[in-house]
mmCIF file of C-alpha atoms and ligand atoms in Angstrom:
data_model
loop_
_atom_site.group_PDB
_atom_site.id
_atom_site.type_symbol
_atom_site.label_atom_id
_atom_site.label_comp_id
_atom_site.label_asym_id
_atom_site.label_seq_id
_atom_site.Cartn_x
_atom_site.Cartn_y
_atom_site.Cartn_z
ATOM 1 C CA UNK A 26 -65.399 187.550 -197.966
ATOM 2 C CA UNK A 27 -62.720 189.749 -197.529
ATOM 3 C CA UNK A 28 -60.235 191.700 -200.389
ATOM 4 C CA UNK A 29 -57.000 189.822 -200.873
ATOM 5 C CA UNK A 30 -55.076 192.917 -202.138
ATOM 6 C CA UNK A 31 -51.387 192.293 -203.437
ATOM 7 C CA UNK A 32 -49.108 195.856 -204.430
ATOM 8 C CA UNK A 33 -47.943 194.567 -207.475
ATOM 9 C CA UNK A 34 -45.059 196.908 -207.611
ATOM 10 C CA UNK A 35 -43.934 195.709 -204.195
ATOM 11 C CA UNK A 36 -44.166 191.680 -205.049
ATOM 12 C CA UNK A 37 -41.015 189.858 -206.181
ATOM 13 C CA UNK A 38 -43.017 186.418 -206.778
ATOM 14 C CA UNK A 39 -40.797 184.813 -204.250
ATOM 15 C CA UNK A 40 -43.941 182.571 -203.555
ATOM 16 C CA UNK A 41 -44.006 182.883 -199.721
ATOM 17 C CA UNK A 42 -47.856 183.803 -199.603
ATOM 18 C CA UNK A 43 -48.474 180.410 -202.274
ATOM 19 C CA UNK A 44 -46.253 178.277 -199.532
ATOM 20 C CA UNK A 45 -48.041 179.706 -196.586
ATOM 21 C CA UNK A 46 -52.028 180.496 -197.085
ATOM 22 C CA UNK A 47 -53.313 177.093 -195.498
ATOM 23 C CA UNK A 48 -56.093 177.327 -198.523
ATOM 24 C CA UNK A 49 -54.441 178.042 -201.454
ATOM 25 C CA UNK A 50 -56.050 181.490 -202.140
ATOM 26 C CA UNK A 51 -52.720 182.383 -204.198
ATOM 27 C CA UNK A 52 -51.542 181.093 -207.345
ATOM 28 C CA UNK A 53 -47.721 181.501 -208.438
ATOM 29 C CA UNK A 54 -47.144 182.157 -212.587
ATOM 30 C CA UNK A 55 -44.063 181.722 -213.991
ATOM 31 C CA UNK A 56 -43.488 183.657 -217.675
ATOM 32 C CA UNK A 57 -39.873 183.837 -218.880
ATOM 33 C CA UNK A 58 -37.781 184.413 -215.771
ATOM 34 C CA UNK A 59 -40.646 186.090 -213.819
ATOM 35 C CA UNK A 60 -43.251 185.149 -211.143
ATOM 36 C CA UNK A 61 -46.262 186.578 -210.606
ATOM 37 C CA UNK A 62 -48.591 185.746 -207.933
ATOM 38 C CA UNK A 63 -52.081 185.881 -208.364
ATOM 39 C CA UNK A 64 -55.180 185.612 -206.248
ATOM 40 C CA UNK A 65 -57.142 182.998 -207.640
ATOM 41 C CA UNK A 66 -59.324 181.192 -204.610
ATOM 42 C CA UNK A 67 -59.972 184.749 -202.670
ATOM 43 C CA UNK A 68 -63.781 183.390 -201.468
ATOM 44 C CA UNK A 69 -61.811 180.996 -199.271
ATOM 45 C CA UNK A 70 -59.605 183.323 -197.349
ATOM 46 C CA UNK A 71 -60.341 183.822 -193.869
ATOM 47 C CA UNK A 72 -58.249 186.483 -193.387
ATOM 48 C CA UNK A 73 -55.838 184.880 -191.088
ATOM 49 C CA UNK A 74 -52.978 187.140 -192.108
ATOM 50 C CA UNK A 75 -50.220 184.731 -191.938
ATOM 51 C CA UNK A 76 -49.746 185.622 -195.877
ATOM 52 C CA UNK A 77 -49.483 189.553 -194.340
ATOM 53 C CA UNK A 78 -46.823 187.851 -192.285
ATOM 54 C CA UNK A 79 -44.640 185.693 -194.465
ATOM 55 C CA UNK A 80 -44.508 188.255 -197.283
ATOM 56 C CA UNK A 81 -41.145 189.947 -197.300
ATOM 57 C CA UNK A 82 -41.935 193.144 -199.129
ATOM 58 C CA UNK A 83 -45.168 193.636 -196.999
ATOM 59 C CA UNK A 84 -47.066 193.600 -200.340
ATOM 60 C CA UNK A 85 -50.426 191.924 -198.943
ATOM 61 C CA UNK A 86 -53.270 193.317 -197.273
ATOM 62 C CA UNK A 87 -56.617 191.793 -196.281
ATOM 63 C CA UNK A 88 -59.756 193.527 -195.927
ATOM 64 C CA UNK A 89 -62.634 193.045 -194.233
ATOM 65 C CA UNK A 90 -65.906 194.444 -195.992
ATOM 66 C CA UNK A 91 -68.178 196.744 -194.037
ATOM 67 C CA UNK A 92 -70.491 193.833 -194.903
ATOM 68 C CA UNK A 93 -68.676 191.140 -192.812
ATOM 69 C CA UNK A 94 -68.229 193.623 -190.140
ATOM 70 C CA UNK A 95 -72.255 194.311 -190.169
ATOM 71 C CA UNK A 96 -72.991 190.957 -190.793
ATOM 72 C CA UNK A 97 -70.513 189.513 -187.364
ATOM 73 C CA UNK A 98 -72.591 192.354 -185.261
ATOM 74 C CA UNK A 99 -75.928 190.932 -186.227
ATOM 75 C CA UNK A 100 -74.634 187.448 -185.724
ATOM 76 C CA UNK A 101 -73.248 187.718 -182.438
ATOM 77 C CA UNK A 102 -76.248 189.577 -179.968
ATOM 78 C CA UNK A 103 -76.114 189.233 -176.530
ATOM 79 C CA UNK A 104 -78.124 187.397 -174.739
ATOM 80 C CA UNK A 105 -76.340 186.002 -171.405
ATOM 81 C CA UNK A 106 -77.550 187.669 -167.637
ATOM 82 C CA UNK A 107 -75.247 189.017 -165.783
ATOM 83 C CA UNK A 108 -73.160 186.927 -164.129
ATOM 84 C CA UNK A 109 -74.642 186.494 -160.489
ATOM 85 C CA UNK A 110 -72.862 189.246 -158.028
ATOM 86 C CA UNK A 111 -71.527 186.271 -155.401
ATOM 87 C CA UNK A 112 -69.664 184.994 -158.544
ATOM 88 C CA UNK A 113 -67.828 187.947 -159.310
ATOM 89 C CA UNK A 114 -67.309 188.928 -155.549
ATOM 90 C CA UNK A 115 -65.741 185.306 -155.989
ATOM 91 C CA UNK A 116 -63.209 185.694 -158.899
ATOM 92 C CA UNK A 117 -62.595 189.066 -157.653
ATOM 93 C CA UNK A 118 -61.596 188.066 -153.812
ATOM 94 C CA UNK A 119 -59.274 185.127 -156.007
ATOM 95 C CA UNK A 120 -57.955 187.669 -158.360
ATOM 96 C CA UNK A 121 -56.600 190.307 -155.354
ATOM 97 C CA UNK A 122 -54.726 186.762 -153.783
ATOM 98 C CA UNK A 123 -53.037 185.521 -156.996
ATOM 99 C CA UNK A 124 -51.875 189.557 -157.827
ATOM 100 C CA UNK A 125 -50.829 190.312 -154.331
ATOM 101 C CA UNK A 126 -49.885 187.065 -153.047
ATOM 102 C CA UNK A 127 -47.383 186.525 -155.893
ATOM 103 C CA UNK A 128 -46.517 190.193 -156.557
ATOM 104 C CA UNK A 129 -48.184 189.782 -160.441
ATOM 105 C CA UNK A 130 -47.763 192.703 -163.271
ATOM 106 C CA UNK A 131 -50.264 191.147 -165.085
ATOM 107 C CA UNK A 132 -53.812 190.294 -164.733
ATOM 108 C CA UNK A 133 -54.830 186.762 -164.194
ATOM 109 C CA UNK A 134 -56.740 185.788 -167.808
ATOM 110 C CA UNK A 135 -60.869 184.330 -167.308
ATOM 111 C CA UNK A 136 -61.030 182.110 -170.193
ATOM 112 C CA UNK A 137 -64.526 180.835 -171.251
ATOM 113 C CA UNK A 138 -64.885 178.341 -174.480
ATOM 114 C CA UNK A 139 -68.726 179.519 -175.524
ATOM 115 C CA UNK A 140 -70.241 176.650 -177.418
ATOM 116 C CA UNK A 141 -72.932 176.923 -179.785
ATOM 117 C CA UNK A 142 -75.482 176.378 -177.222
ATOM 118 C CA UNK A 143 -74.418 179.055 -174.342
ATOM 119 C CA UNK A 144 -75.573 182.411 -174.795
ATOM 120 C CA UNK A 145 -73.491 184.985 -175.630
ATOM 121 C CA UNK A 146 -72.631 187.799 -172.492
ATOM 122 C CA UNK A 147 -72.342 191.586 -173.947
ATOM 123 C CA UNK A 148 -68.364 191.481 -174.950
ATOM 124 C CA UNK A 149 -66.584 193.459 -177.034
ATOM 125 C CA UNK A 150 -65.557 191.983 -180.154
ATOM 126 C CA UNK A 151 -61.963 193.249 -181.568
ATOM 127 C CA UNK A 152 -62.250 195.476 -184.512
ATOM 128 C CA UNK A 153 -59.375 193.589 -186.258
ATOM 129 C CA UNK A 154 -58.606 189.964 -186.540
ATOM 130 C CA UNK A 155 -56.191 188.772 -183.359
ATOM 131 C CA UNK A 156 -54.427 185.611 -182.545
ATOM 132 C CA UNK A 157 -55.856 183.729 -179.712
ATOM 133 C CA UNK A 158 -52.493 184.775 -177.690
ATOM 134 C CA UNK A 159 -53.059 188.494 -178.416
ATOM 135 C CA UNK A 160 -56.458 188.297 -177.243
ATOM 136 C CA UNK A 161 -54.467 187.118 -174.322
ATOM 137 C CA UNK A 162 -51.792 189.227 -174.179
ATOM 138 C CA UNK A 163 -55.143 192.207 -174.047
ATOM 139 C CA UNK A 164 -56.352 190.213 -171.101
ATOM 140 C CA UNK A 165 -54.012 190.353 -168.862
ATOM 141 C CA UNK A 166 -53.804 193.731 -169.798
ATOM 142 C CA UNK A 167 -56.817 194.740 -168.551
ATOM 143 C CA UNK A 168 -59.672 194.564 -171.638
ATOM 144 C CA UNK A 169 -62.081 191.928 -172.158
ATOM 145 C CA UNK A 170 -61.719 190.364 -175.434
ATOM 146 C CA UNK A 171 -64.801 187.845 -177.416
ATOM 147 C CA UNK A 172 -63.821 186.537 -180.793
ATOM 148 C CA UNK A 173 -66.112 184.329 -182.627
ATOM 149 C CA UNK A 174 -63.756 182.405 -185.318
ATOM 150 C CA UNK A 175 -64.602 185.227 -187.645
ATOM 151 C CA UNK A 176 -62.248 187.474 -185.354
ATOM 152 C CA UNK A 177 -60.006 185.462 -184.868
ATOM 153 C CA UNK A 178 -56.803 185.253 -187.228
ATOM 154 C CA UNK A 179 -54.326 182.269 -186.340
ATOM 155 C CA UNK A 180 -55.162 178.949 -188.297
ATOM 156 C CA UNK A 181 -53.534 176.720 -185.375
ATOM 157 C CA UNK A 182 -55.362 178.753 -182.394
ATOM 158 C CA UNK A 183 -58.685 178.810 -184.574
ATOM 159 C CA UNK A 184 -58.933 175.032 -185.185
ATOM 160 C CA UNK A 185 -57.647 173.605 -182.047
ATOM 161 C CA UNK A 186 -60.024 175.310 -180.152
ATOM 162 C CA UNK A 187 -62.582 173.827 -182.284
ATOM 163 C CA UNK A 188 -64.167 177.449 -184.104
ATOM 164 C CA UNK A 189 -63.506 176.015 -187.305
ATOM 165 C CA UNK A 190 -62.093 172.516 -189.166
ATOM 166 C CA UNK A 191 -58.491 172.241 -189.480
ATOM 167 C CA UNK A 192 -57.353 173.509 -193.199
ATOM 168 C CA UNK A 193 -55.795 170.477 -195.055
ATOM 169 C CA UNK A 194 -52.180 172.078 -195.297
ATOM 170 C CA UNK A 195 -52.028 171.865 -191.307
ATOM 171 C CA UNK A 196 -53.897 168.794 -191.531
ATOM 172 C CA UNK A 197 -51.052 167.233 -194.138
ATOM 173 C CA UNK A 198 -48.128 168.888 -191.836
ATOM 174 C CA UNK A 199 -47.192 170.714 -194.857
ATOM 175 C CA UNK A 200 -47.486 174.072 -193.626
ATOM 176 C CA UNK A 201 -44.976 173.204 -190.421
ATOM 177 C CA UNK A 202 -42.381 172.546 -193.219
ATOM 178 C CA UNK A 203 -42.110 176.077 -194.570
ATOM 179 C CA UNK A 204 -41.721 177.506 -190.631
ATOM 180 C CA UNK A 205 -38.485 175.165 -190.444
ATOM 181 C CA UNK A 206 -39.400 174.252 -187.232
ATOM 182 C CA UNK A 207 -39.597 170.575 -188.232
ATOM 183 C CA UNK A 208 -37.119 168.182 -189.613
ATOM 184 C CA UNK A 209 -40.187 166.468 -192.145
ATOM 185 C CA UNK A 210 -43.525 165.824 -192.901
ATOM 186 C CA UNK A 211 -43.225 162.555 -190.696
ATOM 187 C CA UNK A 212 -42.035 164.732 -187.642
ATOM 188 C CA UNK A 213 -44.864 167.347 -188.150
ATOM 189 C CA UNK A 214 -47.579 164.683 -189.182
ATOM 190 C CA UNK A 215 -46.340 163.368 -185.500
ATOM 191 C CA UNK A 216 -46.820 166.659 -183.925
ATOM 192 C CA UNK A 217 -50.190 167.393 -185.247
ATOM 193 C CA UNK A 218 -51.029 163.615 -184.086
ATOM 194 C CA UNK A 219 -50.182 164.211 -180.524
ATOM 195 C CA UNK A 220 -52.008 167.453 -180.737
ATOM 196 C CA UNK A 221 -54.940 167.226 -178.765
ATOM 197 C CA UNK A 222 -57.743 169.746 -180.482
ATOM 198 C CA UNK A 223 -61.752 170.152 -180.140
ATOM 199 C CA UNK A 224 -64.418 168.856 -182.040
ATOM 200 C CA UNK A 225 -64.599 171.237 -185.114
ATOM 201 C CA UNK A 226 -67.168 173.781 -184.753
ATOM 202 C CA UNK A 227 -67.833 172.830 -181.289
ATOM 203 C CA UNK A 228 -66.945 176.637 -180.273
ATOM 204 C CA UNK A 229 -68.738 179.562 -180.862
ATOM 205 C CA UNK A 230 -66.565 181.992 -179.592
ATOM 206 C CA UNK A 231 -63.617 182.479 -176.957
ATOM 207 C CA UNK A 232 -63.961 185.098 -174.136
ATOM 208 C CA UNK A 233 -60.977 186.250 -172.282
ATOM 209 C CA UNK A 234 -61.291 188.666 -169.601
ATOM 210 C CA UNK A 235 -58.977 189.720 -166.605
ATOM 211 C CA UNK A 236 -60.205 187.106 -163.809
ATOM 212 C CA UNK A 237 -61.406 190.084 -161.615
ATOM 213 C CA UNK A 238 -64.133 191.325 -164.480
ATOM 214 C CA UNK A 239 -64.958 187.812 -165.428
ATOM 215 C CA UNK A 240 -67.981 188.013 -167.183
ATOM 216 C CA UNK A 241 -69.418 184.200 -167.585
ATOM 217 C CA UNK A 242 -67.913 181.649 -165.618
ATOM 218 C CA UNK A 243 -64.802 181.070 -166.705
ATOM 219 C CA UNK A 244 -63.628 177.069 -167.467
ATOM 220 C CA UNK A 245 -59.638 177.941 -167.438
ATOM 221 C CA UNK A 246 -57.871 180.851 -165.719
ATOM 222 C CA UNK A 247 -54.543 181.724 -167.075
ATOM 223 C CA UNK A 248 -51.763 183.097 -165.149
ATOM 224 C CA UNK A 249 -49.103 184.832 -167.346
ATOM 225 C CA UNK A 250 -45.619 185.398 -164.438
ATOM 226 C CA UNK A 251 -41.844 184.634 -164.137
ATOM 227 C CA UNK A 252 -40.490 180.870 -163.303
ATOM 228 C CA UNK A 253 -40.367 181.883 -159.386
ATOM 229 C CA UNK A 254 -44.470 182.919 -159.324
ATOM 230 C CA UNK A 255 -45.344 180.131 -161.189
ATOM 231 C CA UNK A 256 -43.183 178.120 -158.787
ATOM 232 C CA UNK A 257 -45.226 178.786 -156.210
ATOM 233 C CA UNK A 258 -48.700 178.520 -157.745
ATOM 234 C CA UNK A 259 -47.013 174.990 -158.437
ATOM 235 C CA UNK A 260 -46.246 174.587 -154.528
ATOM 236 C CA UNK A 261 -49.564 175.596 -154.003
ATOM 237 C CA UNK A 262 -51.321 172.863 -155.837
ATOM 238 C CA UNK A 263 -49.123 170.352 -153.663
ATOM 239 C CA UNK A 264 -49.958 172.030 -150.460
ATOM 240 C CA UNK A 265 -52.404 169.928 -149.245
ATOM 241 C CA UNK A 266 -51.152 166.511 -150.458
ATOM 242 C CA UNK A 267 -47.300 166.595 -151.089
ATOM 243 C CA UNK A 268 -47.730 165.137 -154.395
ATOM 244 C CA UNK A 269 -45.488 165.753 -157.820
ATOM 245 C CA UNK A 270 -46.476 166.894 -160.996
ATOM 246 C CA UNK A 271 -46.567 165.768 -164.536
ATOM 247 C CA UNK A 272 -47.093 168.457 -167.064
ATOM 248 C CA UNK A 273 -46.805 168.688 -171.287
ATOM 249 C CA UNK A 274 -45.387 171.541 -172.723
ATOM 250 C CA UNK A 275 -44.069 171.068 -176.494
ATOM 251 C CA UNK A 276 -42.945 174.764 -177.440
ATOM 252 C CA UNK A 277 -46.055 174.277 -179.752
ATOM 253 C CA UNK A 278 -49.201 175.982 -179.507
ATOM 254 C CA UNK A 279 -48.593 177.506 -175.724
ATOM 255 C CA UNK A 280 -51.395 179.191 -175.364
ATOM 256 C CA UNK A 281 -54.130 177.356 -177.226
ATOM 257 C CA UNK A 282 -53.512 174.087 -176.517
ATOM 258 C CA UNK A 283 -50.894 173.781 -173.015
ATOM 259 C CA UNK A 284 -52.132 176.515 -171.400
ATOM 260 C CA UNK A 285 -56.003 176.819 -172.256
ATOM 261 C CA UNK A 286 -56.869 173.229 -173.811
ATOM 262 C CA UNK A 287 -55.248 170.517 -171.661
ATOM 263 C CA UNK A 288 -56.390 172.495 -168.363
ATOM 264 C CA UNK A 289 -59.839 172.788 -169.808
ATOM 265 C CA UNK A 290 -60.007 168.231 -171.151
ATOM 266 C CA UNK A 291 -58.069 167.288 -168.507
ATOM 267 C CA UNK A 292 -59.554 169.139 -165.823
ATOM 268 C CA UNK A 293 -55.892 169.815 -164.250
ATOM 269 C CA UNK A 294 -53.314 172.355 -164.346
ATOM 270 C CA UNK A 295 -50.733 172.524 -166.921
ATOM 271 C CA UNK A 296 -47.493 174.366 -167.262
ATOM 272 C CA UNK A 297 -46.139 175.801 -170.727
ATOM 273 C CA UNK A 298 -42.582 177.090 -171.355
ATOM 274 C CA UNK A 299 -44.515 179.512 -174.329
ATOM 275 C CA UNK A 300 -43.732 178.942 -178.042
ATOM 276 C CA UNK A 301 -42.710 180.514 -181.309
ATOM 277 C CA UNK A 302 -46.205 181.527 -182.256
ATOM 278 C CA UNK A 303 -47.138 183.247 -179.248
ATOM 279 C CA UNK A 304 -43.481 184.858 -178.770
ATOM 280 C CA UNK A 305 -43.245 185.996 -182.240
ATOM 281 C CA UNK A 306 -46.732 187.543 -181.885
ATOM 282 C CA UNK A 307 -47.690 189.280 -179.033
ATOM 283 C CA UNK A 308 -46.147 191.386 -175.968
ATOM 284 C CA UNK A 309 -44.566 188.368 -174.084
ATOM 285 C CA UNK A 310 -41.367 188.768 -172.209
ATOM 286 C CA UNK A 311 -38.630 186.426 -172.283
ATOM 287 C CA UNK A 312 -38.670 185.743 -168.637
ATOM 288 C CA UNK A 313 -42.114 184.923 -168.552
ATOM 289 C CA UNK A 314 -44.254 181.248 -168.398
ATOM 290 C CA UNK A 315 -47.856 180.012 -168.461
ATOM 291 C CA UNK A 316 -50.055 178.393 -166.326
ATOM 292 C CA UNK A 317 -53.850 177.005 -167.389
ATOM 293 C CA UNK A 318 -55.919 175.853 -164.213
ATOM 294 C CA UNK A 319 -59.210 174.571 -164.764
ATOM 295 C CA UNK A 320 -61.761 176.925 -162.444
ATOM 296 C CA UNK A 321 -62.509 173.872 -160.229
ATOM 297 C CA UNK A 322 -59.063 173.186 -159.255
ATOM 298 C CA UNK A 323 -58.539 176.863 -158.641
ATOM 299 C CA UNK A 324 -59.919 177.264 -155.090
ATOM 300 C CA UNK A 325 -57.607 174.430 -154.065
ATOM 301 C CA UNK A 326 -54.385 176.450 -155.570
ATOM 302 C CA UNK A 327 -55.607 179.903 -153.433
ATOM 303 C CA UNK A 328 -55.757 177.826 -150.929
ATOM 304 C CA UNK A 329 -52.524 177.008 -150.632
ATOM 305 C CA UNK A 330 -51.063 179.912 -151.695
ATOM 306 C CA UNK A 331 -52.601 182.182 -148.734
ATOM 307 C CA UNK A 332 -50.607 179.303 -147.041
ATOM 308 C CA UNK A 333 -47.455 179.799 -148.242
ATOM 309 C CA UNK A 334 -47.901 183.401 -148.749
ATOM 310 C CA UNK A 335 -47.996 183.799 -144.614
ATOM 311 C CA UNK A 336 -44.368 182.748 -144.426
ATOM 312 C CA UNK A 337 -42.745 181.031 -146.826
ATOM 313 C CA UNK A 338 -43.333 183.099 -149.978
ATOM 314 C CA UNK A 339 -41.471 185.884 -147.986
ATOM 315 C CA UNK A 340 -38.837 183.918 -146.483
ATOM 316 C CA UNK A 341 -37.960 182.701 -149.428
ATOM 317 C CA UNK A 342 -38.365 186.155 -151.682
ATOM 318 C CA UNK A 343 -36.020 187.667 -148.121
ATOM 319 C CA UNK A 344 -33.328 184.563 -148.766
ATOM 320 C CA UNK A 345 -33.137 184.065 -145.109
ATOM 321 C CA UNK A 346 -30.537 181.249 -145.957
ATOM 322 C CA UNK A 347 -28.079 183.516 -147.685
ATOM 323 C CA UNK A 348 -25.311 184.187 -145.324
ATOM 324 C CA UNK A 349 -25.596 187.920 -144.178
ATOM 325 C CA UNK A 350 -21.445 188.046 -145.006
ATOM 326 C CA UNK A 351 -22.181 187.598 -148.883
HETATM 327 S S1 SF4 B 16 -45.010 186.725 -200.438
HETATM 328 FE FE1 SF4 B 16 -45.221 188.863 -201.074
HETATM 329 S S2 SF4 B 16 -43.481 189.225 -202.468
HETATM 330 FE FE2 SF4 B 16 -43.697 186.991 -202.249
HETATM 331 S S3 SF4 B 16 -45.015 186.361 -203.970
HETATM 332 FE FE3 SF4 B 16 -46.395 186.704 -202.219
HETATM 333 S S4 SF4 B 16 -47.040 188.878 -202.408
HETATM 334 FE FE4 SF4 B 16 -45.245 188.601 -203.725
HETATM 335 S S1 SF4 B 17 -55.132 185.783 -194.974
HETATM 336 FE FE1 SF4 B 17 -54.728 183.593 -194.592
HETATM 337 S S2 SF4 B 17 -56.324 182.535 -195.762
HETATM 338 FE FE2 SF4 B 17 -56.288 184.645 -196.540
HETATM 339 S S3 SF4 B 17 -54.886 184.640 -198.255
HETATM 340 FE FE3 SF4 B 17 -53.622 185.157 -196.477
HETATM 341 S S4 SF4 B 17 -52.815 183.199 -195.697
HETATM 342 FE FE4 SF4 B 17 -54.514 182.713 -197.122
#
């Protein structure tokens, strides 16, 4: 259980934390013409910091015990081979294309959902809670990232990708309300309804990894670039066949569910435009999009990107149709 601290002298018992923590760990006291707020349910916190987040006087911090931290090593041993050498010759010779073909900054993101009854591969678990999308955001820059739902810190990510049960204020909608991203409860009840998510508890732990030091085989590989790079990736997928695309992107929950979930269910790529969440809480740039692609449907997309990448990639990137007088 970890220590729900609030700095007293900081708090103005504005009630942000009581509006926010999807399970009620605070409690708001009026006396006279003063609030207090008081930590009343702290066993159920699990330390998803989004109180640390909302509070305006940054008078919250959460603490994990040396316990917890003990207790998450022992819990989480690893047990997985190695993956086998052709395999990561594989995601290696696929990682070079995607970086050089397209001209990437950023690595190309292995993701692997580990259920309950995969074994774990020796990972390094983060030291602090993260987001789902900053275990992400460390992926593509280069460190390999495992986070059992103990590690992991963002109620929406955490749920949808089925570590834990959704918390009833999500379920309810109530907690979209106080972002003011939603009109009402009937327009966020509606968004959570269309929002696909996993079985609860049907993950064990998420493992992100640049594609090139993939450690299990991955089910989803995310590619982080501008519109133009994920243009072609999108070209690439049509290649072969010629055929258009259909793709859902919501501005909710880019990472977890558009770019990592609908790939993984659907078994097809999916395009996401990125989303408050995400944006608000890790490195990503303005100009930049998502792509998810299932590992099967992967080879098909290298494919035809070496294609393009022999001539029209760079014909394109040279604007041989610009007129050489502008
Ligand atoms: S959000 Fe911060 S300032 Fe507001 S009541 Fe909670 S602890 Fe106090
Ligand atoms: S960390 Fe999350 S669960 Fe814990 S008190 Fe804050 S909002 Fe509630």
């Amino acid at each position: 259980m970890p220590d729900v601290q609030i700095a007293t002298e900081q708090c103005t018992g504005c009630g942000m934390c009581v509006n926010f923590c999807p399970v009620e760990v605070f409690q708001l006291e009026t006396s006279g013409e003063k609030n207090t707020v008081k930590v009343v349910n702290p066993s159920a916190c699990w330390a998803c910091d989004t109180c640390v987040g909302q509070c305006p006087t940054n008078a919250i911090r959460i603490i994990e015990s040396a316990e917890e931290a003990a207790d998450r090593e022992a819990r989480f041993k690893p047990s997985a081979p190695p993956l086998d050498p052709a395999e990561q010759q594989q995601y290696q010779e696929w990682h070079e294309v995607l970086t050089q073909t397209l001209g990437l900054r950023w690595n190309p993101v292995a993701i692997s959902l580990i259920g309950h009854d995969q074994p774990l591969p020796a990972a390094p678990m983060p030291r602090v809670k993260l987001r789902y999308c900053q275990s992400l955001m460390m992926a593509r820059r280069g460190k390999t990232v495992m986070m059992p739902a103990q590690c992991h810190a963002c109620p929406d990510g955490t749920h949808i990708l089925g570590l834990t049960e959704i918390p009833p204020k999500l379920a309810s909608g109530e907690m979209y309300l106080h972002f003011k991203k939603l009109a009402s409860m009937e327009a966020a009840r509606q968004m959570i309804k269309e929002r696909p998510r996993l079985p609860e508890k049907s993950t064990l732990a998420t493992l992100v990894s640049p594609l090139k030091d993939a450690k299990v085989t991955p089910d989803v590989i995310a590619v982080i670039a501008k519109p133009e790079q994920i243009m072609w990736l999108t070209m690439s997928a049509s290649y072969s066949t010629g055929k258009r695309f259909d793709f859902k992107v919501s501005g909710y929950n880019a990472q977890c569910v558009e770019t990592t979930l609908l790939p993984y269910t659907q078994q097809r790529f999916n395009l996401s435009l990125g989303c408050y969440g995400c944006r608000a809480s890790s490195d990503i740039g303005d100009e930049l999009m998502f792509m998810g692609i299932p590992r099967q449907q992967l080879p098909e997309l290298i494919n035809g990107l070496k294609k393009l990448g022999a001539k029209a990639i760079g014909d394109s990137r040279n604007k041989i149709y610009l007129p050489p007088n502008i």
